[in-house]
CSV table of C-alpha atoms in Angstrom, one decimal:
chain,number,residue,atom,x,y,z
A,202,UNK,CA,6.3,-129.0,-6.6
A,203,UNK,CA,7.4,-126.2,-8.8
A,204,UNK,CA,7.0,-122.5,-7.8
A,205,UNK,CA,6.8,-121.5,-11.4
A,206,UNK,CA,3.3,-120.0,-12.1
A,207,UNK,CA,1.4,-121.4,-15.1
A,208,UNK,CA,0.1,-119.0,-17.7
A,209,UNK,CA,-3.4,-119.1,-16.3
A,210,UNK,CA,-2.1,-118.0,-12.9
A,211,UNK,CA,-0.2,-115.1,-14.5
A,212,UNK,CA,-3.3,-113.9,-16.3
A,213,UNK,CA,-5.7,-114.4,-13.4
A,214,UNK,CA,-3.4,-112.4,-11.1
A,215,UNK,CA,-2.8,-109.8,-13.8
A,216,UNK,CA,0.9,-110.4,-13.0
A,217,UNK,CA,2.3,-108.2,-15.8
A,218,UNK,CA,4.8,-105.4,-15.3
A,219,UNK,CA,5.5,-102.5,-17.7
A,220,UNK,CA,8.8,-101.0,-18.6
A,221,UNK,CA,9.1,-97.8,-20.6
A,222,UNK,CA,11.5,-96.6,-23.4
A,223,UNK,CA,11.8,-92.9,-24.2
A,224,UNK,CA,10.9,-91.4,-27.5
A,225,UNK,CA,13.1,-88.5,-28.3
A,226,UNK,CA,12.9,-85.5,-30.7
A,227,UNK,CA,16.1,-85.9,-32.8
A,228,UNK,CA,16.8,-82.2,-33.3
A,229,UNK,CA,16.5,-81.2,-29.6
A,230,UNK,CA,16.9,-84.4,-27.6
A,231,UNK,CA,13.7,-83.6,-25.7
A,232,UNK,CA,11.6,-86.5,-24.6
A,233,UNK,CA,8.2,-86.6,-26.4
A,234,UNK,CA,6.9,-89.7,-24.7
A,235,UNK,CA,7.5,-93.3,-23.8
A,236,UNK,CA,6.6,-96.7,-25.3
A,237,UNK,CA,5.1,-99.2,-22.9
A,238,UNK,CA,6.8,-102.6,-23.0
A,239,UNK,CA,5.1,-105.5,-21.1
A,240,UNK,CA,6.9,-108.3,-19.3
A,241,UNK,CA,5.7,-111.4,-17.5
A,242,UNK,CA,6.9,-112.3,-13.9
A,243,UNK,CA,10.7,-112.0,-13.6
A,244,UNK,CA,12.5,-115.3,-13.8
A,245,UNK,CA,9.5,-117.2,-15.1
A,246,UNK,CA,9.1,-118.7,-18.6
A,247,UNK,CA,6.7,-115.9,-19.3
A,248,UNK,CA,9.0,-113.0,-18.7
A,249,UNK,CA,9.6,-112.5,-22.4
A,250,UNK,CA,6.6,-110.8,-24.1
A,251,UNK,CA,6.9,-113.1,-27.0
A,252,UNK,CA,6.6,-116.2,-24.8
A,253,UNK,CA,3.9,-114.5,-22.7
A,254,UNK,CA,1.7,-113.8,-25.7
A,255,UNK,CA,2.4,-117.1,-27.4
A,256,UNK,CA,1.2,-119.0,-24.3
A,257,UNK,CA,-1.9,-116.8,-23.9
A,258,UNK,CA,-2.7,-117.3,-27.6
A,259,UNK,CA,-2.4,-121.1,-27.2
A,260,UNK,CA,-5.1,-121.1,-24.6
A,261,UNK,CA,-7.3,-118.5,-26.3
A,262,UNK,CA,-6.6,-115.7,-23.8
A,263,UNK,CA,-4.5,-113.4,-26.0
A,264,UNK,CA,-7.2,-110.7,-26.1
A,265,UNK,CA,-7.5,-110.7,-22.3
A,266,UNK,CA,-3.7,-110.4,-22.0
A,267,UNK,CA,-3.7,-107.5,-24.3
A,268,UNK,CA,-6.2,-105.7,-22.1
A,269,UNK,CA,-4.1,-106.5,-19.1
A,270,UNK,CA,-1.0,-105.1,-20.6
A,271,UNK,CA,-2.6,-101.9,-21.8
A,272,UNK,CA,-4.4,-101.4,-18.5
A,273,UNK,CA,-1.1,-101.9,-16.6
A,274,UNK,CA,0.7,-99.5,-18.8
A,275,UNK,CA,-2.0,-96.8,-18.3
A,276,UNK,CA,-2.0,-97.3,-14.6
A,277,UNK,CA,1.8,-97.0,-14.4
A,278,UNK,CA,1.8,-93.9,-16.6
A,279,UNK,CA,-0.9,-92.2,-14.4
A,280,UNK,CA,0.9,-93.1,-11.2
A,281,UNK,CA,4.1,-91.5,-12.4
A,282,UNK,CA,2.5,-88.1,-12.6
A,283,UNK,CA,4.7,-86.8,-15.4
A,284,UNK,CA,4.1,-83.9,-17.8
A,285,UNK,CA,0.5,-84.3,-19.3
A,286,UNK,CA,1.9,-83.3,-22.7
A,287,UNK,CA,3.9,-86.6,-23.0
A,288,UNK,CA,2.6,-89.2,-25.4
A,289,UNK,CA,2.3,-92.8,-24.3
A,290,UNK,CA,2.8,-95.4,-27.0
A,291,UNK,CA,0.9,-98.6,-26.2
A,292,UNK,CA,0.6,-101.7,-28.5
A,293,UNK,CA,-2.8,-103.3,-29.3
A,294,UNK,CA,-3.2,-106.8,-30.6
A,295,UNK,CA,-5.8,-107.2,-33.3
A,296,UNK,CA,-7.6,-109.9,-31.3
A,297,UNK,CA,-8.3,-107.5,-28.5
A,298,UNK,CA,-10.6,-105.4,-30.6
A,299,UNK,CA,-13.1,-108.3,-30.5
A,300,UNK,CA,-13.3,-108.5,-26.8
A,301,UNK,CA,-14.9,-106.1,-24.3
A,302,UNK,CA,-12.6,-104.8,-21.6
A,303,UNK,CA,-12.6,-107.0,-18.5
A,304,UNK,CA,-14.7,-105.2,-15.8
A,305,UNK,CA,-11.8,-105.2,-13.3
A,306,UNK,CA,-9.6,-103.3,-15.8
A,307,UNK,CA,-12.2,-100.8,-17.0
A,308,UNK,CA,-11.7,-98.1,-14.4
A,309,UNK,CA,-8.0,-97.7,-15.2
A,310,UNK,CA,-8.6,-97.7,-18.9
A,311,UNK,CA,-11.3,-95.1,-18.5
A,312,UNK,CA,-9.0,-92.9,-16.4
A,313,UNK,CA,-6.4,-93.1,-19.2
A,314,UNK,CA,-9.0,-92.0,-21.7
A,315,UNK,CA,-9.6,-88.8,-19.7
A,316,UNK,CA,-6.0,-88.1,-18.5
A,317,UNK,CA,-3.4,-89.5,-20.9
A,318,UNK,CA,-2.3,-88.7,-24.4
A,319,UNK,CA,-2.1,-92.2,-25.8
A,320,UNK,CA,-0.8,-93.3,-29.2
A,321,UNK,CA,-2.2,-96.8,-30.0
A,322,UNK,CA,0.3,-98.9,-32.0
A,323,UNK,CA,-1.1,-101.2,-34.6
A,324,UNK,CA,0.5,-103.6,-37.1
A,325,UNK,CA,-0.3,-104.2,-40.8
A,326,UNK,CA,-1.5,-107.7,-40.1
A,327,UNK,CA,-4.4,-106.3,-38.2
A,328,UNK,CA,-5.6,-104.5,-41.4
A,329,UNK,CA,-5.4,-107.5,-43.6
A,330,UNK,CA,-7.1,-109.8,-41.0
A,331,UNK,CA,-10.0,-107.4,-40.2
A,332,UNK,CA,-9.9,-104.2,-42.3
A,333,UNK,CA,-13.3,-102.9,-41.1
A,334,UNK,CA,-12.5,-103.7,-37.5
A,335,UNK,CA,-9.2,-101.9,-37.6
A,336,UNK,CA,-10.8,-98.8,-39.1
A,337,UNK,CA,-13.5,-98.9,-36.4
A,338,UNK,CA,-10.8,-99.3,-33.7
A,339,UNK,CA,-8.8,-96.4,-35.1
A,340,UNK,CA,-11.8,-94.2,-35.2
A,341,UNK,CA,-12.6,-95.0,-31.6
A,342,UNK,CA,-9.1,-94.1,-30.7
A,343,UNK,CA,-9.3,-90.8,-32.4
A,344,UNK,CA,-12.7,-90.1,-30.9
A,345,UNK,CA,-11.0,-90.4,-27.5
A,346,UNK,CA,-8.5,-87.7,-28.6
A,347,UNK,CA,-5.7,-90.3,-29.0
A,348,UNK,CA,-3.3,-91.0,-31.9
A,349,UNK,CA,-2.5,-94.0,-34.0
A,350,UNK,CA,0.9,-95.4,-35.0
A,351,UNK,CA,1.7,-98.1,-37.6
A,352,UNK,CA,4.5,-100.2,-36.1
A,353,UNK,CA,7.4,-102.1,-37.8
A,354,UNK,CA,7.0,-100.5,-41.2
A,355,UNK,CA,9.4,-102.1,-43.6
A,356,UNK,CA,9.7,-105.4,-41.8
A,357,UNK,CA,6.9,-106.7,-44.0
A,358,UNK,CA,6.5,-105.2,-47.5
A,359,UNK,CA,2.8,-105.5,-47.1
A,360,UNK,CA,2.7,-102.7,-44.6
A,361,UNK,CA,3.4,-100.1,-47.2
A,362,UNK,CA,0.3,-100.8,-49.2
A,363,UNK,CA,-1.9,-100.9,-46.1
A,364,UNK,CA,-0.4,-97.7,-44.5
A,365,UNK,CA,-2.8,-95.2,-46.1
A,366,UNK,CA,-5.9,-97.1,-45.0
A,367,UNK,CA,-4.9,-96.8,-41.3
A,368,UNK,CA,-3.8,-93.2,-41.9
A,369,UNK,CA,-1.4,-93.2,-38.9
A,370,UNK,CA,-0.3,-90.1,-37.0
A,371,UNK,CA,3.1,-91.8,-36.5
A,372,UNK,CA,4.9,-94.2,-38.9
A,373,UNK,CA,7.5,-96.3,-37.0
A,374,UNK,CA,10.4,-97.5,-39.3
A,375,UNK,CA,11.5,-101.0,-38.4
A,376,UNK,CA,15.0,-101.1,-36.9
A,377,UNK,CA,16.2,-103.2,-39.8
A,378,UNK,CA,16.0,-100.1,-42.0
A,379,UNK,CA,18.9,-98.5,-40.0
A,380,UNK,CA,21.1,-101.6,-40.4
A,381,UNK,CA,20.7,-101.8,-44.1
A,382,UNK,CA,20.5,-98.2,-45.4
A,383,UNK,CA,21.9,-99.1,-48.8
A,384,UNK,CA,19.5,-102.0,-49.5
A,385,UNK,CA,17.0,-101.4,-52.4
A,386,UNK,CA,14.2,-102.6,-50.1
A,387,UNK,CA,15.1,-99.9,-47.6
A,388,UNK,CA,15.1,-97.2,-50.3
A,389,UNK,CA,11.6,-98.3,-51.4
A,390,UNK,CA,10.3,-98.2,-47.9
A,391,UNK,CA,11.8,-94.8,-47.1
A,392,UNK,CA,10.5,-93.3,-50.3
A,393,UNK,CA,6.9,-94.6,-49.6
A,394,UNK,CA,7.0,-93.4,-46.0
A,395,UNK,CA,8.3,-90.0,-47.0
A,396,UNK,CA,5.6,-89.6,-49.6
A,397,UNK,CA,2.9,-90.5,-47.1
A,398,UNK,CA,4.4,-88.2,-44.4
A,399,UNK,CA,4.7,-85.3,-46.8
A,400,UNK,CA,1.1,-85.7,-47.9
A,401,UNK,CA,-0.4,-86.3,-44.5
A,402,UNK,CA,1.8,-84.5,-42.0
A,403,UNK,CA,2.5,-87.7,-40.1
A,404,UNK,CA,5.6,-88.1,-37.9
A,405,UNK,CA,8.3,-90.6,-39.0
A,406,UNK,CA,9.9,-92.4,-36.0
A,407,UNK,CA,13.0,-94.5,-36.3
A,408,UNK,CA,13.2,-97.6,-34.1
A,409,UNK,CA,16.4,-99.3,-32.9
A,410,UNK,CA,18.8,-96.3,-32.7
A,411,UNK,CA,21.8,-97.6,-30.8
A,412,UNK,CA,24.7,-95.5,-32.1
A,413,UNK,CA,25.5,-92.0,-33.4
A,414,UNK,CA,25.8,-93.6,-36.9
A,415,UNK,CA,22.2,-95.0,-36.6
A,416,UNK,CA,21.1,-91.5,-35.5
A,417,UNK,CA,22.7,-89.9,-38.6
A,418,UNK,CA,21.1,-92.5,-40.9
A,419,UNK,CA,17.7,-92.0,-39.2
A,420,UNK,CA,17.8,-88.3,-40.0
A,421,UNK,CA,18.6,-89.0,-43.7
A,422,UNK,CA,15.5,-91.3,-43.8
A,423,UNK,CA,13.3,-88.4,-42.7
A,424,UNK,CA,12.8,-89.4,-39.1
A,425,UNK,CA,12.3,-86.6,-36.6
A,426,UNK,CA,11.7,-88.8,-33.6
A,427,UNK,CA,13.8,-91.7,-32.5
A,428,UNK,CA,13.8,-94.7,-30.1
A,429,UNK,CA,16.5,-97.1,-29.0
A,430,UNK,CA,19.3,-97.9,-26.6
A,431,UNK,CA,21.1,-94.7,-27.7
A,432,UNK,CA,18.5,-92.7,-25.8
A,433,UNK,CA,17.6,-95.3,-23.1
A,434,UNK,CA,16.8,-98.9,-22.5
A,435,UNK,CA,13.5,-100.2,-21.3
A,436,UNK,CA,13.2,-99.3,-17.6
A,437,UNK,CA,10.8,-98.1,-14.9
A,438,UNK,CA,9.6,-94.5,-15.5
A,439,UNK,CA,11.9,-91.7,-14.1
A,440,UNK,CA,10.7,-89.7,-11.1
A,441,UNK,CA,10.6,-86.6,-13.3
A,442,UNK,CA,11.2,-85.7,-16.9
A,443,UNK,CA,13.1,-82.8,-18.5
A,444,UNK,CA,11.7,-80.3,-20.9
A,445,UNK,CA,9.0,-81.9,-23.1
A,446,UNK,CA,6.9,-81.0,-26.1
A,447,UNK,CA,3.8,-82.7,-27.4
A,448,UNK,CA,3.9,-84.9,-30.4
A,449,UNK,CA,1.3,-83.6,-32.9
A,450,UNK,CA,-1.5,-85.6,-34.3
A,451,UNK,CA,-2.7,-85.2,-37.9
A,452,UNK,CA,-6.3,-84.6,-39.1
A,453,UNK,CA,-8.2,-87.8,-39.2
A,454,UNK,CA,-9.6,-89.1,-42.5
A,455,UNK,CA,-13.2,-88.5,-43.3
A,456,UNK,CA,-15.4,-91.4,-42.2
A,457,UNK,CA,-18.7,-91.7,-43.9
A,458,UNK,CA,-21.0,-94.1,-45.8
A,459,UNK,CA,-20.5,-92.9,-49.3
A,460,UNK,CA,-19.7,-95.3,-52.1
A,461,UNK,CA,-16.6,-95.2,-54.4
A,462,UNK,CA,-18.6,-93.9,-57.3
A,463,UNK,CA,-20.2,-91.2,-55.2
A,464,UNK,CA,-16.8,-90.1,-53.9
A,465,UNK,CA,-15.0,-90.0,-57.2
A,466,UNK,CA,-17.8,-88.6,-59.4
A,467,UNK,CA,-18.1,-85.6,-57.0
A,468,UNK,CA,-14.6,-84.6,-58.0
A,469,UNK,CA,-14.0,-86.0,-61.5
A,470,UNK,CA,-16.0,-85.7,-64.8
A,471,UNK,CA,-18.0,-88.6,-65.9
A,472,UNK,CA,-18.2,-90.3,-69.3
A,473,UNK,CA,-20.6,-92.9,-70.6
A,474,UNK,CA,-19.8,-96.1,-72.3
A,475,UNK,CA,-20.6,-99.8,-72.6
A,476,UNK,CA,-19.5,-102.7,-70.5
A,477,UNK,CA,-17.5,-104.0,-73.5
A,478,UNK,CA,-15.5,-100.8,-73.5
A,479,UNK,CA,-15.0,-100.8,-69.7
A,480,UNK,CA,-13.6,-104.4,-69.6
A,481,UNK,CA,-10.1,-103.5,-70.9
A,482,UNK,CA,-9.8,-100.7,-68.3
A,483,UNK,CA,-10.8,-103.1,-65.6
A,484,UNK,CA,-8.4,-105.8,-66.7
A,485,UNK,CA,-5.6,-103.2,-66.9
A,486,UNK,CA,-6.1,-102.3,-63.2
A,487,UNK,CA,-6.2,-105.9,-62.2
A,488,UNK,CA,-2.9,-106.4,-64.1
A,489,UNK,CA,-1.4,-103.5,-62.1
A,490,UNK,CA,-2.2,-105.3,-58.9
A,491,UNK,CA,-0.8,-108.6,-60.1
A,492,UNK,CA,2.4,-107.6,-61.9
A,493,UNK,CA,4.5,-108.5,-58.9
A,494,UNK,CA,6.3,-105.1,-58.8
A,495,UNK,CA,5.1,-104.2,-55.3
A,496,UNK,CA,2.5,-105.5,-52.8
A,497,UNK,CA,-0.8,-104.0,-53.9
A,498,UNK,CA,-4.3,-103.9,-52.5
A,499,UNK,CA,-7.1,-104.8,-54.9
A,500,UNK,CA,-10.7,-104.1,-54.1
A,501,UNK,CA,-13.5,-104.8,-56.6
A,502,UNK,CA,-17.3,-104.6,-56.8
A,503,UNK,CA,-19.0,-107.0,-59.2
A,504,UNK,CA,-22.7,-106.1,-58.6
A,505,UNK,CA,-23.7,-109.8,-58.8
A,506,UNK,CA,-21.8,-113.1,-58.2
A,507,UNK,CA,-22.4,-114.1,-61.8
A,508,UNK,CA,-20.0,-111.3,-62.9
A,509,UNK,CA,-17.3,-112.9,-60.7
A,510,UNK,CA,-16.5,-115.5,-63.3
A,511,UNK,CA,-14.3,-118.5,-63.0
A,512,UNK,CA,-11.6,-116.8,-65.0
A,513,UNK,CA,-11.9,-113.7,-62.7
A,514,UNK,CA,-11.7,-115.9,-59.7
A,515,UNK,CA,-8.5,-117.5,-60.9
A,516,UNK,CA,-6.9,-114.0,-61.5
A,517,UNK,CA,-7.9,-112.8,-58.1
A,518,UNK,CA,-6.6,-115.9,-56.4
A,519,UNK,CA,-3.2,-115.5,-58.1
A,520,UNK,CA,-3.1,-111.8,-57.1
A,521,UNK,CA,-4.0,-112.7,-53.5
A,522,UNK,CA,-0.8,-114.8,-53.1
A,523,UNK,CA,1.4,-111.7,-53.1
A,524,UNK,CA,-1.1,-109.1,-52.0
A,525,UNK,CA,-1.9,-107.9,-48.5
A,526,UNK,CA,-5.6,-107.6,-49.2
A,527,UNK,CA,-7.8,-108.7,-52.2
A,528,UNK,CA,-11.5,-108.3,-51.9
A,529,UNK,CA,-14.5,-109.1,-54.2
A,530,UNK,CA,-17.9,-107.6,-53.2
A,531,UNK,CA,-21.2,-108.5,-54.8
A,532,UNK,CA,-24.6,-110.0,-54.3
A,533,UNK,CA,-24.3,-113.8,-53.8
A,534,UNK,CA,-20.6,-113.8,-53.0
A,535,UNK,CA,-19.4,-115.5,-49.9
A,536,UNK,CA,-16.9,-114.3,-47.2
A,537,UNK,CA,-14.1,-116.0,-49.1
A,538,UNK,CA,-15.1,-116.7,-52.7
A,539,UNK,CA,-11.6,-117.8,-53.5
A,540,UNK,CA,-8.9,-118.9,-51.1
A,541,UNK,CA,-7.1,-115.7,-49.9
A,542,UNK,CA,-9.7,-113.4,-51.3
A,543,UNK,CA,-12.0,-111.5,-48.9
A,544,UNK,CA,-15.7,-111.4,-49.9
A,545,UNK,CA,-18.9,-109.6,-48.9
A,546,UNK,CA,-22.4,-110.3,-50.0
A,547,UNK,CA,-24.6,-107.3,-50.9
A,548,UNK,CA,-28.3,-107.0,-50.0
A,549,UNK,CA,-31.0,-106.2,-52.5
A,550,UNK,CA,-31.1,-102.6,-51.6
A,551,UNK,CA,-27.4,-102.0,-51.1
A,552,UNK,CA,-26.1,-98.9,-53.0
A,553,UNK,CA,-23.1,-100.9,-54.2
A,554,UNK,CA,-25.5,-103.2,-56.2
A,555,UNK,CA,-25.5,-100.5,-58.9
A,556,UNK,CA,-21.7,-100.0,-59.0
A,557,UNK,CA,-18.8,-101.7,-60.8
A,558,UNK,CA,-15.6,-100.6,-59.1
A,559,UNK,CA,-11.9,-101.7,-59.4
A,560,UNK,CA,-9.5,-100.0,-57.0
A,561,UNK,CA,-5.8,-100.6,-56.8
A,562,UNK,CA,-3.5,-99.1,-54.0
A,563,UNK,CA,0.2,-99.8,-53.7
A,564,UNK,CA,3.1,-98.0,-52.1
A,565,UNK,CA,3.9,-96.1,-55.3
A,566,UNK,CA,0.7,-96.5,-57.4
A,567,UNK,CA,-3.0,-95.8,-57.1
A,568,UNK,CA,-5.8,-96.1,-59.5
A,569,UNK,CA,-9.6,-96.4,-59.4
A,570,UNK,CA,-12.2,-97.2,-62.0
A,571,UNK,CA,-15.7,-96.4,-60.7
A,572,UNK,CA,-18.8,-97.0,-62.8
A,573,UNK,CA,-22.6,-96.8,-62.2
A,574,UNK,CA,-25.0,-99.1,-64.1
A,575,UNK,CA,-27.7,-97.3,-66.1
A,576,UNK,CA,-30.0,-100.3,-65.9
A,577,UNK,CA,-30.2,-101.2,-69.6
A,578,UNK,CA,-31.7,-104.4,-70.8
A,579,UNK,CA,-30.3,-106.2,-73.8
A,580,UNK,CA,-26.9,-107.9,-74.6
A,581,UNK,CA,-24.5,-108.0,-71.7
A,582,UNK,CA,-21.7,-106.2,-73.5
A,583,UNK,CA,-23.9,-103.3,-74.5
A,584,UNK,CA,-25.0,-102.4,-71.0
A,585,UNK,CA,-24.2,-98.8,-70.4
A,586,UNK,CA,-22.4,-97.2,-67.5
A,587,UNK,CA,-21.4,-93.8,-66.3
A,588,UNK,CA,-17.8,-94.0,-65.3
A,589,UNK,CA,-14.6,-92.1,-64.1
A,590,UNK,CA,-11.0,-93.2,-64.0
A,591,UNK,CA,-8.6,-91.5,-61.5
A,592,UNK,CA,-5.0,-91.9,-60.5
A,593,UNK,CA,-5.2,-89.2,-57.8
A,594,UNK,CA,-3.7,-91.0,-54.8
A,595,UNK,CA,-5.7,-89.2,-52.1
A,596,UNK,CA,-9.0,-89.7,-54.0
A,597,UNK,CA,-8.2,-93.4,-54.7
A,598,UNK,CA,-7.4,-94.1,-51.1
A,599,UNK,CA,-10.6,-92.3,-50.0
A,600,UNK,CA,-12.7,-94.5,-52.3
A,601,UNK,CA,-10.9,-97.6,-51.2
A,602,UNK,CA,-11.4,-96.8,-47.5
A,603,UNK,CA,-15.1,-96.6,-48.1
A,604,UNK,CA,-15.2,-100.1,-49.4
A,605,UNK,CA,-13.5,-101.6,-46.4
A,606,UNK,CA,-16.6,-100.9,-44.3
A,607,UNK,CA,-18.5,-103.4,-46.4
A,608,UNK,CA,-16.0,-106.1,-45.2
A,609,UNK,CA,-17.6,-105.8,-41.8
A,610,UNK,CA,-17.1,-108.2,-38.9
A,611,UNK,CA,-20.0,-109.6,-37.0
A,612,UNK,CA,-19.2,-107.5,-33.9
A,613,UNK,CA,-18.1,-103.9,-33.5
A,614,UNK,CA,-14.5,-103.7,-32.3
A,615,UNK,CA,-13.9,-102.3,-28.8
A,616,UNK,CA,-10.8,-100.2,-28.2
A,617,UNK,CA,-12.0,-98.5,-25.0
A,618,UNK,CA,-14.8,-99.3,-22.5
A,619,UNK,CA,-18.1,-97.7,-23.5
């Protein structure tokens, strides 16, 4: 009989350990915090976090494992009694936001909310899979006084387009960036991250710093915080830490129930025209999203499903192949009106029923056409709209974020016990 525990035994016993890797301020060498890295039982097939999560996912217990890993990390950090100004970076799997915290883990998580300065790490795939859920989880995180980090930026080009929606306090450059500083892809990633950090005040953190050369490259990429074997390998926490300083969090984005037209029209002048005149503008923005130059988010409101024509459906389907997120919202539309396209059905009294919006957000481009139906009868092409067109990136992202809330899941995500 084998002494190797099966995955259910590991999860039932909460048999997960946490190692920690320091996060260091590059200019001073001071430790700002630690990233928590989970491991299964030593010597077992589940010691590797990849194998551990793969097995849990296979049996439908990935969300539970994520809670276990986070609770274990919080408990270890609390027990160490280190400087309260330290930041604790802890990963969260998207699936965990759909599951309530197991009762036996709740006390430790609640203690962390009151006593630790946590930065919850999320990935771009969480945004694409459940945009509304991720925004809700990020908001819950910030309500607790915690920060948000976007992990592995650059590993997948899609992350650049989705970055402004999460509005992370910390952007973690994937370690591959340091190993290919001359690659055109690296240059595009670094430029997009630098633009976001400059506009928002976010911290840029370089992962995988192993040598002095990597450290020098990280600085040229705008990183002010680093992580990697050059500063320390994953290990138990030290009994004491040297001088520390707190990693700053940025101002959270506004979270409200306004519509894109309301948001943009409050800050841009309106003009009045017909649907026939608006169509070329709408098609132009769709073309921007589908030109293949960079991964781009496309969000559109069609008022009614009849306006989401077969030709439009084909265009959106083609764009979705290379886009991290394409959505079509309107009365009578299904959750997936075209393969790869997210959908949302509007109710009779929904404010969006009166709007025609096309919003495009990419790493280096942003544009929004917002229009409000004046309610005319008569020929379709002569229907009149008040409209505004903007390329102001901050304003476009604000309008786009408001639409993500219509792509709502059935259940409110849970980041912390209530």
